[in-house]
mmCIF file of C-alpha atoms in Angstrom:
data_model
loop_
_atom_site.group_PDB
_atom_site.id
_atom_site.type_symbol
_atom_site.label_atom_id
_atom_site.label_comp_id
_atom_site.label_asym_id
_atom_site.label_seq_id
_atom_site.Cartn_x
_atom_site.Cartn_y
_atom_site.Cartn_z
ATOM 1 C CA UNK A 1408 22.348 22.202 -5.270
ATOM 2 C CA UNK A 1409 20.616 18.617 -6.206
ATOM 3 C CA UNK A 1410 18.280 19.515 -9.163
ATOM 4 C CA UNK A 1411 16.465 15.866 -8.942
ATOM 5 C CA UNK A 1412 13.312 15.809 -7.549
ATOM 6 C CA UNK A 1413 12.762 13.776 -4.742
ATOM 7 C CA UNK A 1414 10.727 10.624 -5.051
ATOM 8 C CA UNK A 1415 7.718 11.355 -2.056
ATOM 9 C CA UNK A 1416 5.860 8.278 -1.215
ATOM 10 C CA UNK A 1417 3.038 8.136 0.941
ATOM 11 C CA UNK A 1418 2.151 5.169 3.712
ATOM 12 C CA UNK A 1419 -1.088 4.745 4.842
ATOM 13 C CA UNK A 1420 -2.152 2.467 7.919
ATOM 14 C CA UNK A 1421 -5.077 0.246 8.207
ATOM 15 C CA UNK A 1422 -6.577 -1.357 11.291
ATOM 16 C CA UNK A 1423 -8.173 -3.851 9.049
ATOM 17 C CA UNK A 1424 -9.337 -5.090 5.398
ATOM 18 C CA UNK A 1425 -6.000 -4.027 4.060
ATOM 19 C CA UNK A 1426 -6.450 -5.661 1.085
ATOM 20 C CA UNK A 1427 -9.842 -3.721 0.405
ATOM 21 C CA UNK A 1428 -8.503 -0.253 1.175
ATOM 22 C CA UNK A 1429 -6.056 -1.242 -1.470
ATOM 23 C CA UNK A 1430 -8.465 -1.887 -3.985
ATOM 24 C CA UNK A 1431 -10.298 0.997 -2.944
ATOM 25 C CA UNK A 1432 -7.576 3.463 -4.082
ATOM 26 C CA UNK A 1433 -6.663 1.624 -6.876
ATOM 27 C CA UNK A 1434 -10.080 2.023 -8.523
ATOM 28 C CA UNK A 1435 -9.905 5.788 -7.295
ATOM 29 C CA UNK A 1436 -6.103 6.791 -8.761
ATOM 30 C CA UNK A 1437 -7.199 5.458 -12.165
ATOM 31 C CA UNK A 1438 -6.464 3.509 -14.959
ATOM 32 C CA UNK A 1439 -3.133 3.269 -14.425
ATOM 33 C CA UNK A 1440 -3.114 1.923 -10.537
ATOM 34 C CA UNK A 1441 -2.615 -1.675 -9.864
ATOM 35 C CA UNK A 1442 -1.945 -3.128 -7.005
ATOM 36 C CA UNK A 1443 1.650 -4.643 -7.374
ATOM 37 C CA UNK A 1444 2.129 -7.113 -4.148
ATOM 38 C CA UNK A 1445 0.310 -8.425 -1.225
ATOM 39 C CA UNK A 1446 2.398 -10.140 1.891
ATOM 40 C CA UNK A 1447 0.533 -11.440 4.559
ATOM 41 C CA UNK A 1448 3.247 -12.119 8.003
ATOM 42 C CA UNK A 1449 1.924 -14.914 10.095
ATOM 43 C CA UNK A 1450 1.595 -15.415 13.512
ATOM 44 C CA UNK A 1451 1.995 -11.166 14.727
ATOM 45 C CA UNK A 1452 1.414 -9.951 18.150
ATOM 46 C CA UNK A 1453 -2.583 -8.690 16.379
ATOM 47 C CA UNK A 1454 -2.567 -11.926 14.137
ATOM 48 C CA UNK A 1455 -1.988 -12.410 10.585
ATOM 49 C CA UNK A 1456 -1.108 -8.761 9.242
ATOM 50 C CA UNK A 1457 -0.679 -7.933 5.506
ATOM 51 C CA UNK A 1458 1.327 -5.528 3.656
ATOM 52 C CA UNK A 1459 0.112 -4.206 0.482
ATOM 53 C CA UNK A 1460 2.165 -2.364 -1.916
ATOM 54 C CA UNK A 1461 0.029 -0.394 -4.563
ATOM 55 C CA UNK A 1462 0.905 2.534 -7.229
#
């Protein structure tokens, strides 16, 4: 039996403002919350789409 935990991480999906519902969290998780990247992919099927990676 593997006694290490397993790492969960969440996803969460937004229609729009992204960004926002980043910042959002990142205010609510604390101190310690930052939001660590923002890529924004050109030229989508939608449009512009970004991915933001938070924690």
């Amino acid at each position: 039996m593997n006694n290490n935990p397993q790492k969960i991480v969440p996803h969460l999906w937004s229609d729009e403002n992204a960004k926002e519902a980043a910042e959002f969290y990142v205010s609510a998780f604390g101190k310690n919350s930052k939001i660590k990247n923002i890529t924004t992919l050109h030229d989508t099927p939608p449009g512009d789409t970004d991915t933001v990676t938070f924690g």
